[in-house]
Coordinates of C-alpha atoms in Angstrom, one line a residue:
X1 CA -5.0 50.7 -21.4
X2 CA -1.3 51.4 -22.2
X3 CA -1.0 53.1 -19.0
X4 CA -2.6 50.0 -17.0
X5 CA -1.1 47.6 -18.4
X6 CA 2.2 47.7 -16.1
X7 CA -0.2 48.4 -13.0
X8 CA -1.8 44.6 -13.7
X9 CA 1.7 43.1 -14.5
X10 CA 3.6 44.5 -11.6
X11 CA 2.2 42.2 -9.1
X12 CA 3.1 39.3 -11.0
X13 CA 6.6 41.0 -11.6
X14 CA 6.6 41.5 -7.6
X15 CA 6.3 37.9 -6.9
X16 CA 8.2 36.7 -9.7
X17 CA 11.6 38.6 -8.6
X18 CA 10.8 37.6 -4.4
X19 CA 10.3 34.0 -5.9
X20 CA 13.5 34.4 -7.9
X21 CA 15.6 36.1 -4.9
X22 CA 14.3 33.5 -2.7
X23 CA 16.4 30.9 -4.9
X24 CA 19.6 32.7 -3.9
X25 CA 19.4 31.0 -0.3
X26 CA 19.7 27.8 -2.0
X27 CA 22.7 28.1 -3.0
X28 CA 25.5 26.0 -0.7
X29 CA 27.8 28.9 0.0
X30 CA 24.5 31.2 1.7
X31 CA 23.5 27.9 3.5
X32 CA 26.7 27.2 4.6
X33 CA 26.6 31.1 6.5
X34 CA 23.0 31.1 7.3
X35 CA 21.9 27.6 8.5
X36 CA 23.3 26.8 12.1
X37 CA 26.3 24.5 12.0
X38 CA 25.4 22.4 14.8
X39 CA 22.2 20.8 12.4
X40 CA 23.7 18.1 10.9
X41 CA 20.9 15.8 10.3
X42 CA 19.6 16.7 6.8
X43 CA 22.8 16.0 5.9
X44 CA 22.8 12.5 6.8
X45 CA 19.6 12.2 4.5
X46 CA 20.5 14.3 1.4
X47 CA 24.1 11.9 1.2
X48 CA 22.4 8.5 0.9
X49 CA 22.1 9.7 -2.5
X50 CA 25.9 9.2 -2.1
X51 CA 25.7 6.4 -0.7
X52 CA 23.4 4.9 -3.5
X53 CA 26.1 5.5 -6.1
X54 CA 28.6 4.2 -4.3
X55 CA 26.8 0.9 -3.8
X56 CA 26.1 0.6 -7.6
X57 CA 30.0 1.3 -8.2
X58 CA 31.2 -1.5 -5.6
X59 CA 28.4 -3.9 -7.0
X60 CA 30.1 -3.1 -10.9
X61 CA 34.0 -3.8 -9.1
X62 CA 32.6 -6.9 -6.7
X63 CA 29.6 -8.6 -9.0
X64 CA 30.6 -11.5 -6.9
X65 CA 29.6 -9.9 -3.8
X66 CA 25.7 -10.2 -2.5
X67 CA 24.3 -6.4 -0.5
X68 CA 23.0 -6.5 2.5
X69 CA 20.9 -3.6 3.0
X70 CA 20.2 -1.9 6.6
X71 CA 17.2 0.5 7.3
X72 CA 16.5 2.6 9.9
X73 CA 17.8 5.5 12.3
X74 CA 20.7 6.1 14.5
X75 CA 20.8 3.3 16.9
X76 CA 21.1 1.4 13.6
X77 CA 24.0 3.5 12.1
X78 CA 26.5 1.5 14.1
X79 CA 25.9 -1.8 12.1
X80 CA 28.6 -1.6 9.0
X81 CA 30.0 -4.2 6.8
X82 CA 33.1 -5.9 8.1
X83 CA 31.0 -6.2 11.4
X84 CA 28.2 -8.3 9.3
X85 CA 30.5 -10.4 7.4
X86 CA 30.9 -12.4 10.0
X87 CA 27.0 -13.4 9.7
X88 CA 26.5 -13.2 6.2
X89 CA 29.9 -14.0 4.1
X90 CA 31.2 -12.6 1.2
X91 CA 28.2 -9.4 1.4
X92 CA 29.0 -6.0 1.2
X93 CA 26.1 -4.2 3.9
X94 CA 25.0 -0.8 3.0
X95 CA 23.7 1.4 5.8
X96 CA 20.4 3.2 5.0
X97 CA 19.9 4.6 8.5
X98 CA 19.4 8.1 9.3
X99 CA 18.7 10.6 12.4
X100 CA 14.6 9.1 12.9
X101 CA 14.9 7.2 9.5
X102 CA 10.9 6.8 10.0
X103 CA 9.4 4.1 7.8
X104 CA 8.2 5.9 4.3
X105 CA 12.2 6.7 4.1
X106 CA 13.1 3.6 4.2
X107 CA 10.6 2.1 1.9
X108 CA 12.4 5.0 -0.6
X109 CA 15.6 3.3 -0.6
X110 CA 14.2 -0.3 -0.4
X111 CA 12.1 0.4 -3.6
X112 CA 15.3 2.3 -5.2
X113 CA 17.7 -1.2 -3.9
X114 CA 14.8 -3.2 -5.3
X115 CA 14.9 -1.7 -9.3
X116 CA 18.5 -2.3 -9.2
X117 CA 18.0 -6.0 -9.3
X118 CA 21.5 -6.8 -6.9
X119 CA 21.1 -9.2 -5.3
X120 CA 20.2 -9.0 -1.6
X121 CA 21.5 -11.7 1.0
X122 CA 19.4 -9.5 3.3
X123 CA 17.3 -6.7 4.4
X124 CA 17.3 -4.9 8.6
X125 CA 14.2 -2.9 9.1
X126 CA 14.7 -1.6 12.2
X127 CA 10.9 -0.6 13.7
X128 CA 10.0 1.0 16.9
X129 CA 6.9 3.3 18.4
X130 CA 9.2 6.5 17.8
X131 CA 9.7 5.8 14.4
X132 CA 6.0 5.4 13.7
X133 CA 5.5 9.0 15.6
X134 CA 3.9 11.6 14.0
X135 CA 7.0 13.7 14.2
X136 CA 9.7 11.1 12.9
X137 CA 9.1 12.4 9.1
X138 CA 10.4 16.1 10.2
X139 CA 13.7 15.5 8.1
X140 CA 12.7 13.6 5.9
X141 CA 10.5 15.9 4.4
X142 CA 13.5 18.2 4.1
X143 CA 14.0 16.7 0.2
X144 CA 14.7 12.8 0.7
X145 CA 12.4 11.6 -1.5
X146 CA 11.9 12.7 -5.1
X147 CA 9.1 14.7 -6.4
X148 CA 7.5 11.3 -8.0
X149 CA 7.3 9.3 -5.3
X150 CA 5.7 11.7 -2.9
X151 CA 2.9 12.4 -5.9
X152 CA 2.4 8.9 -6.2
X153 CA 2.2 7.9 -3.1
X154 CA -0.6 11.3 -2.0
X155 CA -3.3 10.6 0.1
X156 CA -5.8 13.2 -0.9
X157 CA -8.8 11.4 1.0
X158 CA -7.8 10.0 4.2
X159 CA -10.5 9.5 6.6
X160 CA -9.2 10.1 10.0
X161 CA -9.7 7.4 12.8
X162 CA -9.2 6.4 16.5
X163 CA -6.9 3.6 15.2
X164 CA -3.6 4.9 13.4
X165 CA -3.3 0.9 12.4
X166 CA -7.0 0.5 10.7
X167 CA -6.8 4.0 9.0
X168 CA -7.3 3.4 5.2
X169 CA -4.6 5.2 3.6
X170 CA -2.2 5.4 0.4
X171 CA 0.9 6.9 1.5
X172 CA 1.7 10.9 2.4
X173 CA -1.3 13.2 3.9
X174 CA -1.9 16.0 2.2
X175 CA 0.1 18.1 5.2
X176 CA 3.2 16.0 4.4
X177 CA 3.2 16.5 0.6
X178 CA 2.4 20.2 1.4
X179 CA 5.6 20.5 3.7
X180 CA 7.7 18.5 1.3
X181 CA 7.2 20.8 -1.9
X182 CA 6.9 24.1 0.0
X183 CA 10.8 22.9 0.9
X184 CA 11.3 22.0 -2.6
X185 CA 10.0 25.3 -3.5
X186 CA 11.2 28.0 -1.5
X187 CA 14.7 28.3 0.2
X188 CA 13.6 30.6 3.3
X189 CA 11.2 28.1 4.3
X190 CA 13.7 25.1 4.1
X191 CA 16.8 27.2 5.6
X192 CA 14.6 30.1 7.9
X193 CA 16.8 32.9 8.1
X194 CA 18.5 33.0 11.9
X195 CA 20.9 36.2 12.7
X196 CA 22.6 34.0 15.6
X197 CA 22.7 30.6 13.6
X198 CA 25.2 33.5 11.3
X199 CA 27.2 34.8 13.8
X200 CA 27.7 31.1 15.2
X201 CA 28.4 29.6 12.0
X202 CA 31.2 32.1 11.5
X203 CA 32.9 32.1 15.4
X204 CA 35.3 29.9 16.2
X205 CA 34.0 27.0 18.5
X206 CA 35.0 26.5 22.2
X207 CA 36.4 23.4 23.2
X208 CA 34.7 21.3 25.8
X209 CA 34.4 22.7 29.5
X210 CA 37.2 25.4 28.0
X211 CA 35.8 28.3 27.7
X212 CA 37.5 30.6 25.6
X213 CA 39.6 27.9 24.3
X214 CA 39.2 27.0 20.4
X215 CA 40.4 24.5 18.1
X216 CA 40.9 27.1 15.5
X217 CA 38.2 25.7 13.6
X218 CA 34.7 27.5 12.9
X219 CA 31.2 26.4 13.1
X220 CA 30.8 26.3 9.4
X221 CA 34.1 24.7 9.0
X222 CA 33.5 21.9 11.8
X223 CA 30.5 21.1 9.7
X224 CA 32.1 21.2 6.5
X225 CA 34.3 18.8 7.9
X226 CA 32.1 16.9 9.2
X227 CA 30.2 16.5 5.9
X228 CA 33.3 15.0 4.1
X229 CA 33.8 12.6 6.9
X230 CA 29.9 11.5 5.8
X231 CA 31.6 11.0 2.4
X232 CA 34.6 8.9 3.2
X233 CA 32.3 6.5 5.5
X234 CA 30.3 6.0 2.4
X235 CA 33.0 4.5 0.6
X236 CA 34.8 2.9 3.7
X237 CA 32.6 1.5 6.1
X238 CA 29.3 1.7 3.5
X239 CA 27.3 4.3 5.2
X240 CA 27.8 3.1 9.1
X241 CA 29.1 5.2 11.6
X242 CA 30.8 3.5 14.2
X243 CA 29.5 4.4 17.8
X244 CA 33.3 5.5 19.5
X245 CA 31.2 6.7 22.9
X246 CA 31.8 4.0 25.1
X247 CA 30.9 4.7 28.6
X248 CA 27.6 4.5 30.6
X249 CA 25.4 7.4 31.5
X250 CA 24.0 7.9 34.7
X251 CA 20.7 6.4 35.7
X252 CA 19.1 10.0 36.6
X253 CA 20.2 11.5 33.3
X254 CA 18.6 8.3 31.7
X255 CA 15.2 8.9 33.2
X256 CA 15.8 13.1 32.1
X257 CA 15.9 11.6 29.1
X258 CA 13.6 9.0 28.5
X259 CA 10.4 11.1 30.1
X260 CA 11.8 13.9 27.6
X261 CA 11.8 11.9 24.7
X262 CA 8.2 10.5 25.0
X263 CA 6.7 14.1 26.0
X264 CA 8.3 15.4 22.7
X265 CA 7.6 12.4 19.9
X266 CA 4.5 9.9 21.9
X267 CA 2.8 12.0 24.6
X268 CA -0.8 13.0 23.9
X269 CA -0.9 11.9 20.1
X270 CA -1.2 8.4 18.2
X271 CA 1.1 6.9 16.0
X272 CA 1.3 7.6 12.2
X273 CA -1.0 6.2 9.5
X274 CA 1.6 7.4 7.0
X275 CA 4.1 5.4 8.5
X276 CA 2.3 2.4 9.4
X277 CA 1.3 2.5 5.2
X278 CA 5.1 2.2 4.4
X279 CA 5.6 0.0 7.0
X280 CA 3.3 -2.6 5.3
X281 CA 4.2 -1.4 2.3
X282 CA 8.1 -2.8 2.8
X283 CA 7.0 -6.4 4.2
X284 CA 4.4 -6.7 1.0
X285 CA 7.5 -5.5 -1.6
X286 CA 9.7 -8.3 0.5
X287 CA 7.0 -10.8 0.5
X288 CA 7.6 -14.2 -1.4
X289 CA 11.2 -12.8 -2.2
X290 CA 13.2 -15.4 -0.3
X291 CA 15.3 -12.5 0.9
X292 CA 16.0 -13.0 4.9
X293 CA 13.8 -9.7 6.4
X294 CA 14.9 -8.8 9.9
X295 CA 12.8 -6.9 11.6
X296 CA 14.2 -5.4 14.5
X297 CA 12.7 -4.0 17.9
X298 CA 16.6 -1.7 19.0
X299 CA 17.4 -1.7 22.2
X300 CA 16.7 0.8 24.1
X301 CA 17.6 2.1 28.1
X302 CA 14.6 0.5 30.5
X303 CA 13.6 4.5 31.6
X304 CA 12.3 4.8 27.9
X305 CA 11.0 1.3 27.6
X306 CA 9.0 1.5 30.6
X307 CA 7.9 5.3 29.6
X308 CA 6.7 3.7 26.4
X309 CA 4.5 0.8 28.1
X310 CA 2.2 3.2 29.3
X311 CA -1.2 2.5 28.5
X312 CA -0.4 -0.1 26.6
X313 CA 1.4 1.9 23.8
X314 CA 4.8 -0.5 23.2
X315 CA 2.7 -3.9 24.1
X316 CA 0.1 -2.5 21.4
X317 CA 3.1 -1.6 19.1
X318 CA 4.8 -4.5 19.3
X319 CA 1.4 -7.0 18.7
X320 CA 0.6 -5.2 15.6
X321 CA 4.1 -5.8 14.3
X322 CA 4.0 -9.2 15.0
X323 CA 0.8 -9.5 13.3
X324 CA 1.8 -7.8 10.2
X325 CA 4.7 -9.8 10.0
X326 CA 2.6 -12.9 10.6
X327 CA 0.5 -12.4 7.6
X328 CA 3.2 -12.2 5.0
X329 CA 5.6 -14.8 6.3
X330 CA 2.8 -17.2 5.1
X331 CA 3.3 -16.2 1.2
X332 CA 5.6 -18.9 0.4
X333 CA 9.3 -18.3 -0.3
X334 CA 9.2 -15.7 2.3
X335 CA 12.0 -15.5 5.2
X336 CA 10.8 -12.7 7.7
X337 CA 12.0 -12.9 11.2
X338 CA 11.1 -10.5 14.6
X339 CA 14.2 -9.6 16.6
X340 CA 13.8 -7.8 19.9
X341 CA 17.2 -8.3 22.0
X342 CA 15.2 -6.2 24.9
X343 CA 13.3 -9.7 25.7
X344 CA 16.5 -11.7 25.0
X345 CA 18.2 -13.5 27.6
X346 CA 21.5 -13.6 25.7
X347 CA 21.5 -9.1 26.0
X348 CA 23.7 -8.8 28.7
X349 CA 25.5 -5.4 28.0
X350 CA 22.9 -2.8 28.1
X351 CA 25.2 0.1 28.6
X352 CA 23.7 3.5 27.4
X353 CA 24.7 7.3 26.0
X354 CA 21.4 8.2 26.2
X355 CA 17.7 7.0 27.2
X356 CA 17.5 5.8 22.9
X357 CA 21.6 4.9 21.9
X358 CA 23.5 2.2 23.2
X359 CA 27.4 2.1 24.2
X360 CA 29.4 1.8 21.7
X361 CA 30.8 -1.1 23.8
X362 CA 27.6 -2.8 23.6
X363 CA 27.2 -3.9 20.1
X364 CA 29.4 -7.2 20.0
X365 CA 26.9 -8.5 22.3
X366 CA 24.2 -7.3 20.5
X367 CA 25.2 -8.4 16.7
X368 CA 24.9 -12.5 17.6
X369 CA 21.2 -11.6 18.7
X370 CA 20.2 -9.5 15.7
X371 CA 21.7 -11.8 12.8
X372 CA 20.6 -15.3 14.5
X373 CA 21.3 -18.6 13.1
X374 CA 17.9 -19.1 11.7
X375 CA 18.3 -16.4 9.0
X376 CA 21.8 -16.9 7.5

């Protein structure tokens, strides 16, 4: 037996030390080296944490001031604070919006805004078919949520449907929650190790058209860089980052884009029941709150709008939302209100970089028509 014994442990020794060695690519000074510079978006996820501190510090130096709170992904990262002033006085506007903030990230931070008990002037929630794709929780379930939440909120018996909208569910599928604590878990399957992401993290980076030309800085620098730029716009503009692209992309590039975008996140595959879940799950935690709820439709370039209207997928989109909204804005005391600028009259600049984000230029014409009258 004595001579067994270490036979039977040795396995369990095995995967204890790989488990343990595994841990070691957590660590930010191996990430910095392994994981390519150029993927910044996790980052823009793991620093609302940031973000959420920072609002509980200004609310403690400004108890006078109301929050605004704004929800939602890129094209909504433009939106910061002295901007919305001008709609909603004396309120300090947090941005919540990430790289395809998809719903059940944004019902995390509405839930963790709601416990504080500040007082909210108002809430964006910024919905649209790509954010209700099954794809849009990719980096989220990098580690945006906390372990509770996703446990609470498991689906262990979904019943799958035809209709992503009448699927009975209760939050994450079981595929989600998987992905979400194997990235908790183990470091190699968060940050997959990449022998070119190394070597490009640790070159200096070319400059433009310039080949061969550098700005003396390296990949891993540039992103360090740009993490503590995240940082500072925490505490300056409140989580927004200004759009400083201004011009207007070519019509052809537009169309690239557009049919690129809906082969990748819409083609061939229904929406999300997990998203639709937290979708709801935000107007009912809003509901009766007399809290102004905007729910906003972004604007996006008329290639991908038109790419997103086949068979009937926007149309069918948009109804639903409507309808959802519908339901709650009878509870009384509630103040909900559906925004789409791409049906307004009044959207006159529709500049865009890119089939999804518009110019930079844009947004003074779009601001009027997202915080109407009706809401103040």
């Amino acid at each position: 037996m004595k001579n067994r014994f270490p036979i039977v442990l040795f396995p369990i020794l095995l995967a204890l030390s790989l488990f343990l060695f595994d841990k070691l690519f957590f660590l930010p000074v191996i990430v910095e080296n392994t994981y390519s510079w150029k993927k910044i978006e996790r980052k823009f996820y793991e620093l609302k944490e940031d973000l959420f501190e920072v609002m509980l510090e200004e609310s403690k130096k400004n108890p006078g001031k109301q929050i605004g709170l704004i929800l939602g992904s890129s094209r909504s990262g433009e939106f910061d604070s002295e901007m919305v002033e001008e709609f909603f006085p004396n309120t300090n506007s947090f941005n919540f919006a990430a790289p395809f903030g998809p719903p059940s990230f944004q019902a995390y931070w509405l839930e963790r805004v709601l416990a504080t008990n500040l007082p909210l002037r108002y809430v964006l929630i910024e919905v649209d078919p790509l954010l209700f794709s099954k794809s849009a929780i990719d980096y989220s379930l990098n580690g945006s949520y906390d372990n509770l939440y996703v446990l609470e909120h498991l689906d262990f018996f979904r019943t799958k449907t035809n209709d992503p909208w009448t699927t009975h569910t209760k939050g994450f599928s079981i595929d989600e929650a998987e992905v979400y604590f194997l990235k908790k878990l183990f470091a190699l399957y968060k940050y997959p190790l990449d022998p070119t992401a190394i070597k490009a993290n640790n070159k200096l980076i070319e400059i433009g058209f310039l080949p061969g030309m550098s700005n003396g800085y390296t990949g891993k620098e540039h992103k360090r860089a740009y993490v503590e730029r995240i940082k500072m716009v925490n505490r300056v503009k409140f989580g927004a980052l200004p759009n400083e692209i201004k011009f207007a992309n070519m019509d052809l590039f537009l169309e690239r884009d557009a049919e690129a975008m809906y082969n990748q996140y819409l083609r061939g595959s229904s929406l999300s029941p997990t998203q639709i879940f937290f979708f709801k799950k935000m107007l009912h935690l809003l509901e009766g709150k007399d809290i102004p709820v905007i729910v906003y439709f972004p604007a996006v370039s008329e290639p991908l709008r038109r790419r997103m209207k086949t068979d009937g997928l926007l149309d069918r989109f948009n109804a639903e939302v409507r309808k959802e909204v519908e339901v709650v804005s009878h509870t009384p005391n509630s103040k909900f209100i559906v925004i789409d600028p791409n049906e307004d009259a009044n959207w006159k600049c529709k500049d865009f970089v890119d089939s999804l984000h518009l110019s930079g230029a844009c947004f003074p014409n779009l601001l009027p028509i997202l915080f109407p009258k009706s809401i103040r």
